[in-house]
Amino acid sequence: GDSVTQTEGQVALSEEDFLTIHCNYSASGYPTLFWYVQYPGEGPQLLFRASRDKEKGSSRGFEATYDKGTTSFHLRKASVQESDSAVYYCALRRTDTGYQNFYFGKGTSLTVIP
Amino acid sequence: EAAVTQSPRSKVAVTGGKVTLSCHQTNNHDYMYWYRQDTGHGLRLIHYSYVADSTEKGDIPDGYKASRPSQENFSLILELASLSQTAVYFCASKGQTNTGQLYFGEGSKLTVL
């Protein structure tokens, strides 16, 4: 079945550091890929999505490029701020159990130290 | 603005007791979902629904039931709560458009003692 792997469980950075959170997926065809962000005490919210090879999604200074060759959708930000502290989830729209379901990675908790 | 509200936001239950978590959406969305969040496991799908009066099993349905009495409401039911069901539960809704965006509620923290 479809799956998503996030390599980093926790990341701690200082303000203005460069961020990379790795996301690799396994699915047939071209699943739509997502990054969601969850701030403390809130539900996850969409950061951005991409649905075809080489498409770049971006929002709030974060970006990721859909790469079918390496089955990756890594999240990057050039200069993180304390307000970026949150949990980040990579997700895909499943192709194995119907197109209305989603598979989430295990999440990466980002802490930015001022 | 899409709105999904969950109740209760926090609950303490005893082992073997019955727990009902409720979700209400005002988005006019057809699709609704219940996810469980655990550290190290992320978000896992318990049950979902495409239409009122119909529910489907997700990836981890054991020990949970779901009910969708109307388009707006979707409940998660734990008939016999167990310690292992201590977690944060999120409800989400999605419309028919191809954007695929899920709209989440704020979560219900369940502690089973």
mmCIF file of C-alpha atoms in Angstrom:
data_model
loop_
_atom_site.group_PDB
_atom_site.id
_atom_site.type_symbol
_atom_site.label_atom_id
_atom_site.label_comp_id
_atom_site.label_asym_id
_atom_site.label_seq_id
_atom_site.Cartn_x
_atom_site.Cartn_y
_atom_site.Cartn_z
ATOM 1 C CA GLY A 1 0.000 0.000 0.000
ATOM 2 C CA ASP A 2 0.858 3.658 -0.135
ATOM 3 C CA SER A 3 3.188 5.109 2.491
ATOM 4 C CA VAL A 4 5.125 8.205 3.509
ATOM 5 C CA THR A 5 8.433 8.269 5.350
ATOM 6 C CA GLN A 6 9.717 11.291 7.218
ATOM 7 C CA THR A 7 13.284 10.755 8.297
ATOM 8 C CA GLU A 8 13.526 13.316 11.077
ATOM 9 C CA GLY A 9 11.400 12.949 14.169
ATOM 10 C CA GLN A 10 12.681 16.063 15.915
ATOM 11 C CA VAL A 11 14.707 18.994 14.642
ATOM 12 C CA ALA A 12 16.180 21.822 16.706
ATOM 13 C CA LEU A 13 17.566 24.893 14.952
ATOM 14 C CA SER A 14 18.566 28.431 15.766
ATOM 15 C CA GLU A 15 16.819 31.374 14.149
ATOM 16 C CA GLU A 16 17.994 32.072 10.592
ATOM 17 C CA ASP A 17 19.225 28.489 10.132
ATOM 18 C CA PHE A 18 18.377 26.556 6.975
ATOM 19 C CA LEU A 19 15.727 23.870 7.357
ATOM 20 C CA THR A 20 15.359 20.600 5.500
ATOM 21 C CA ILE A 21 12.822 17.945 6.451
ATOM 22 C CA HIS A 22 13.029 14.846 4.309
ATOM 23 C CA CYS A 23 9.938 13.155 2.928
ATOM 24 C CA ASN A 24 9.897 10.084 0.702
ATOM 25 C CA TYR A 25 6.790 8.351 -0.541
ATOM 26 C CA SER A 26 5.719 5.053 -2.006
ATOM 27 C CA ALA A 27 2.676 4.976 -4.253
ATOM 28 C CA SER A 28 1.657 4.148 -7.783
ATOM 29 C CA GLY A 29 1.112 6.786 -10.394
ATOM 30 C CA TYR A 30 1.214 10.465 -9.460
ATOM 31 C CA PRO A 31 -0.275 10.945 -6.024
ATOM 32 C CA THR A 32 -0.867 14.500 -4.885
ATOM 33 C CA LEU A 33 1.630 15.376 -2.155
ATOM 34 C CA PHE A 34 1.062 17.736 0.752
ATOM 35 C CA TRP A 35 2.811 19.442 3.601
ATOM 36 C CA TYR A 36 0.676 20.214 6.650
ATOM 37 C CA VAL A 37 1.754 22.245 9.680
ATOM 38 C CA GLN A 38 0.382 21.869 13.192
ATOM 39 C CA TYR A 39 0.929 24.637 15.732
ATOM 40 C CA PRO A 40 0.603 23.852 19.448
ATOM 41 C CA GLY A 41 -3.000 23.356 20.529
ATOM 42 C CA GLU A 42 -4.344 23.415 16.975
ATOM 43 C CA GLY A 43 -5.262 20.949 14.284
ATOM 44 C CA PRO A 44 -3.045 20.478 11.231
ATOM 45 C CA GLN A 45 -3.494 22.979 8.436
ATOM 46 C CA LEU A 46 -2.414 22.840 4.830
ATOM 47 C CA LEU A 47 0.898 24.473 4.036
ATOM 48 C CA PHE A 48 0.894 23.652 0.311
ATOM 49 C CA ARG A 49 0.496 20.825 -2.193
ATOM 50 C CA ALA A 50 1.932 19.590 -5.511
ATOM 51 C CA SER A 51 0.421 17.134 -7.932
ATOM 52 C CA ARG A 52 2.859 16.526 -10.780
ATOM 53 C CA ASP A 53 6.517 15.832 -11.322
ATOM 54 C CA LYS A 54 8.845 18.857 -10.872
ATOM 55 C CA GLU A 55 6.024 21.022 -9.532
ATOM 56 C CA LYS A 56 7.101 23.282 -6.695
ATOM 57 C CA GLY A 57 4.779 24.053 -3.859
ATOM 58 C CA SER A 58 5.459 27.008 -1.583
ATOM 59 C CA SER A 59 3.985 29.078 1.214
ATOM 60 C CA ARG A 60 5.264 31.335 4.010
ATOM 61 C CA GLY A 61 8.867 30.886 2.841
ATOM 62 C CA PHE A 62 8.628 27.091 2.834
ATOM 63 C CA GLU A 63 8.957 25.155 -0.386
ATOM 64 C CA ALA A 64 9.158 21.617 -1.702
ATOM 65 C CA THR A 65 9.539 20.132 -5.183
ATOM 66 C CA TYR A 66 7.738 16.994 -6.325
ATOM 67 C CA ASP A 67 10.389 14.569 -7.582
ATOM 68 C CA LYS A 68 9.004 11.350 -9.009
ATOM 69 C CA GLY A 69 12.463 10.042 -9.870
ATOM 70 C CA THR A 70 13.547 9.987 -6.249
ATOM 71 C CA THR A 71 9.950 9.736 -4.881
ATOM 72 C CA SER A 72 10.645 12.710 -2.644
ATOM 73 C CA PHE A 73 8.989 15.935 -1.512
ATOM 74 C CA HIS A 74 11.496 17.478 0.896
ATOM 75 C CA LEU A 75 10.490 20.584 2.839
ATOM 76 C CA ARG A 76 12.976 23.467 2.889
ATOM 77 C CA LYS A 77 13.169 26.964 4.281
ATOM 78 C CA ALA A 78 16.148 29.234 3.957
ATOM 79 C CA SER A 79 15.861 31.071 7.267
ATOM 80 C CA VAL A 80 13.631 29.764 10.059
ATOM 81 C CA GLN A 81 12.032 31.916 12.741
ATOM 82 C CA GLU A 82 10.875 31.086 16.237
ATOM 83 C CA SER A 83 7.278 31.274 14.987
ATOM 84 C CA ASP A 84 7.984 28.309 12.684
ATOM 85 C CA SER A 85 8.170 26.003 15.697
ATOM 86 C CA ALA A 86 5.516 23.383 14.989
ATOM 87 C CA VAL A 87 4.968 19.816 13.843
ATOM 88 C CA TYR A 88 5.221 19.273 10.097
ATOM 89 C CA TYR A 89 3.503 16.402 8.308
ATOM 90 C CA CYS A 90 4.152 15.138 4.838
ATOM 91 C CA ALA A 91 1.104 13.447 3.318
ATOM 92 C CA LEU A 92 -0.132 11.933 0.104
ATOM 93 C CA ARG A 93 -3.502 11.442 -1.446
ATOM 94 C CA ARG A 94 -3.747 7.715 -1.658
ATOM 95 C CA THR A 95 -4.069 5.768 -4.855
ATOM 96 C CA ASP A 96 -4.427 2.324 -3.272
ATOM 97 C CA THR A 97 -7.702 2.748 -1.356
ATOM 98 C CA GLY A 98 -9.524 5.359 -3.333
ATOM 99 C CA TYR A 99 -8.567 8.903 -4.109
ATOM 100 C CA GLN A 100 -10.380 10.452 -1.172
ATOM 101 C CA ASN A 101 -8.072 9.071 1.493
ATOM 102 C CA PHE A 102 -4.757 10.358 2.732
ATOM 103 C CA TYR A 103 -1.663 8.831 4.258
ATOM 104 C CA PHE A 104 0.366 10.941 6.688
ATOM 105 C CA GLY A 105 3.975 10.585 7.694
ATOM 106 C CA LYS A 106 4.900 10.364 11.355
ATOM 107 C CA GLY A 107 5.546 14.068 11.634
ATOM 108 C CA THR A 108 8.620 16.161 12.390
ATOM 109 C CA SER A 109 8.667 18.384 15.443
ATOM 110 C CA LEU A 110 10.599 21.574 14.717
ATOM 111 C CA THR A 111 11.881 23.736 17.548
ATOM 112 C CA VAL A 112 13.493 27.045 16.647
ATOM 113 C CA ILE A 113 15.626 28.568 19.371
ATOM 114 C CA PRO A 114 15.717 32.367 19.413
ATOM 115 C CA GLU B 1 -13.625 29.999 6.409
ATOM 116 C CA ALA B 2 -13.960 26.249 6.779
ATOM 117 C CA ALA B 3 -15.038 25.209 10.238
ATOM 118 C CA VAL B 4 -14.771 21.880 11.993
ATOM 119 C CA THR B 5 -15.566 21.754 15.681
ATOM 120 C CA GLN B 6 -14.960 18.864 18.035
ATOM 121 C CA SER B 7 -16.367 18.070 21.445
ATOM 122 C CA PRO B 8 -15.300 17.474 24.056
ATOM 123 C CA ARG B 9 -11.870 19.052 23.690
ATOM 124 C CA SER B 10 -10.607 17.008 26.595
ATOM 125 C CA LYS B 11 -11.933 13.962 28.389
ATOM 126 C CA VAL B 12 -10.834 11.553 31.066
ATOM 127 C CA ALA B 13 -12.473 8.135 30.882
ATOM 128 C CA VAL B 14 -12.204 4.935 32.868
ATOM 129 C CA THR B 15 -11.108 1.652 31.374
ATOM 130 C CA GLY B 16 -14.106 -0.247 30.078
ATOM 131 C CA GLY B 17 -16.274 2.833 29.856
ATOM 132 C CA LYS B 18 -17.974 4.195 26.768
ATOM 133 C CA VAL B 19 -16.659 7.318 25.096
ATOM 134 C CA THR B 20 -18.219 9.340 22.299
ATOM 135 C CA LEU B 21 -16.284 12.017 20.476
ATOM 136 C CA SER B 22 -18.347 14.358 18.339
ATOM 137 C CA CYS B 23 -17.491 16.365 15.255
ATOM 138 C CA HIS B 24 -19.537 19.033 13.507
ATOM 139 C CA GLN B 25 -18.660 20.758 10.246
ATOM 140 C CA THR B 26 -20.247 23.736 8.581
ATOM 141 C CA ASN B 27 -18.324 23.380 5.322
ATOM 142 C CA ASN B 28 -21.000 21.486 3.440
ATOM 143 C CA HIS B 29 -18.365 18.815 2.803
ATOM 144 C CA ASP B 30 -19.239 15.253 1.873
ATOM 145 C CA TYR B 31 -16.131 13.599 3.282
ATOM 146 C CA MET B 32 -15.321 13.334 6.965
ATOM 147 C CA TYR B 33 -12.500 11.555 8.744
ATOM 148 C CA TRP B 34 -11.335 10.547 12.207
ATOM 149 C CA TYR B 35 -7.601 10.422 12.816
ATOM 150 C CA ARG B 36 -5.645 9.417 15.866
ATOM 151 C CA GLN B 37 -2.415 11.225 16.747
ATOM 152 C CA ASP B 38 0.333 9.579 18.752
ATOM 153 C CA THR B 39 3.929 10.617 19.192
ATOM 154 C CA GLY B 40 6.037 8.542 16.850
ATOM 155 C CA HIS B 41 3.059 7.451 14.770
ATOM 156 C CA GLY B 42 1.777 10.702 13.391
ATOM 157 C CA LEU B 43 -1.792 10.748 12.133
ATOM 158 C CA ARG B 44 -3.498 7.443 11.485
ATOM 159 C CA LEU B 45 -6.912 7.017 9.903
ATOM 160 C CA ILE B 46 -9.531 5.277 12.051
ATOM 161 C CA HIS B 47 -12.814 5.689 10.159
ATOM 162 C CA TYR B 48 -14.126 7.861 7.398
ATOM 163 C CA SER B 49 -17.370 8.623 5.641
ATOM 164 C CA TYR B 50 -18.355 9.693 2.150
ATOM 165 C CA VAL B 51 -22.028 10.271 2.792
ATOM 166 C CA ALA B 52 -24.524 10.438 5.623
ATOM 167 C CA ASP B 53 -25.594 7.088 7.111
ATOM 168 C CA SER B 54 -22.487 5.344 5.787
ATOM 169 C CA THR B 55 -19.044 4.828 7.299
ATOM 170 C CA GLU B 56 -15.906 3.012 6.215
ATOM 171 C CA LYS B 57 -13.010 1.473 8.102
ATOM 172 C CA GLY B 58 -9.658 3.162 7.921
ATOM 173 C CA ASP B 59 -6.247 1.750 8.743
ATOM 174 C CA ILE B 60 -6.736 1.213 12.509
ATOM 175 C CA PRO B 61 -10.481 0.633 13.116
ATOM 176 C CA ASP B 62 -10.232 -2.017 15.848
ATOM 177 C CA GLY B 63 -11.881 -0.870 19.073
ATOM 178 C CA TYR B 64 -13.677 2.041 17.395
ATOM 179 C CA LYS B 65 -17.037 2.577 15.793
ATOM 180 C CA ALA B 66 -18.228 5.568 13.801
ATOM 181 C CA SER B 67 -21.575 7.148 13.097
ATOM 182 C CA ARG B 68 -22.555 9.700 10.440
ATOM 183 C CA PRO B 69 -26.198 10.624 11.115
ATOM 184 C CA SER B 70 -26.091 13.706 8.892
ATOM 185 C CA GLN B 71 -23.737 15.440 6.498
ATOM 186 C CA GLU B 72 -22.650 17.810 9.264
ATOM 187 C CA ASN B 73 -22.025 15.340 12.075
ATOM 188 C CA PHE B 74 -19.582 12.483 12.494
ATOM 189 C CA SER B 75 -19.002 10.685 15.800
ATOM 190 C CA LEU B 76 -16.321 8.317 16.994
ATOM 191 C CA ILE B 77 -17.431 5.773 19.566
ATOM 192 C CA LEU B 78 -15.283 3.742 21.920
ATOM 193 C CA GLU B 79 -17.607 1.116 23.390
ATOM 194 C CA LEU B 80 -15.034 -0.252 25.838
ATOM 195 C CA ALA B 81 -12.255 2.263 26.316
ATOM 196 C CA SER B 82 -8.780 0.888 26.939
ATOM 197 C CA LEU B 83 -5.521 2.399 28.141
ATOM 198 C CA SER B 84 -4.051 2.047 24.654
ATOM 199 C CA GLN B 85 -6.687 4.422 23.290
ATOM 200 C CA THR B 86 -5.227 7.362 25.176
ATOM 201 C CA ALA B 87 -4.377 9.800 22.386
ATOM 202 C CA VAL B 88 -5.419 12.998 20.654
ATOM 203 C CA TYR B 89 -8.181 12.517 18.105
ATOM 204 C CA PHE B 90 -8.723 14.777 15.116
ATOM 205 C CA CYS B 91 -11.746 15.101 12.920
ATOM 206 C CA ALA B 92 -11.386 16.454 9.403
ATOM 207 C CA SER B 93 -13.596 17.233 6.456
ATOM 208 C CA LYS B 94 -12.993 17.527 2.729
ATOM 209 C CA GLY B 95 -15.040 18.758 -0.176
ATOM 210 C CA GLN B 96 -15.554 17.303 -3.619
ATOM 211 C CA THR B 97 -13.035 19.547 -5.342
ATOM 212 C CA ASN B 98 -9.742 18.160 -6.567
ATOM 213 C CA THR B 99 -7.692 20.332 -4.231
ATOM 214 C CA GLY B 100 -7.704 17.476 -1.764
ATOM 215 C CA GLN B 101 -7.361 19.798 1.198
ATOM 216 C CA LEU B 102 -8.387 18.453 4.578
ATOM 217 C CA TYR B 103 -9.842 20.848 7.158
ATOM 218 C CA PHE B 104 -9.095 19.711 10.683
ATOM 219 C CA GLY B 105 -10.755 20.400 13.982
ATOM 220 C CA GLU B 106 -8.728 21.407 17.011
ATOM 221 C CA GLY B 107 -8.530 17.925 18.434
ATOM 222 C CA SER B 108 -9.947 15.981 21.380
ATOM 223 C CA LYS B 109 -7.494 14.808 23.995
ATOM 224 C CA LEU B 110 -8.640 11.517 25.501
ATOM 225 C CA THR B 111 -7.037 10.047 28.602
ATOM 226 C CA VAL B 112 -8.131 6.570 29.649
ATOM 227 C CA LEU B 113 -7.277 5.601 33.209
#
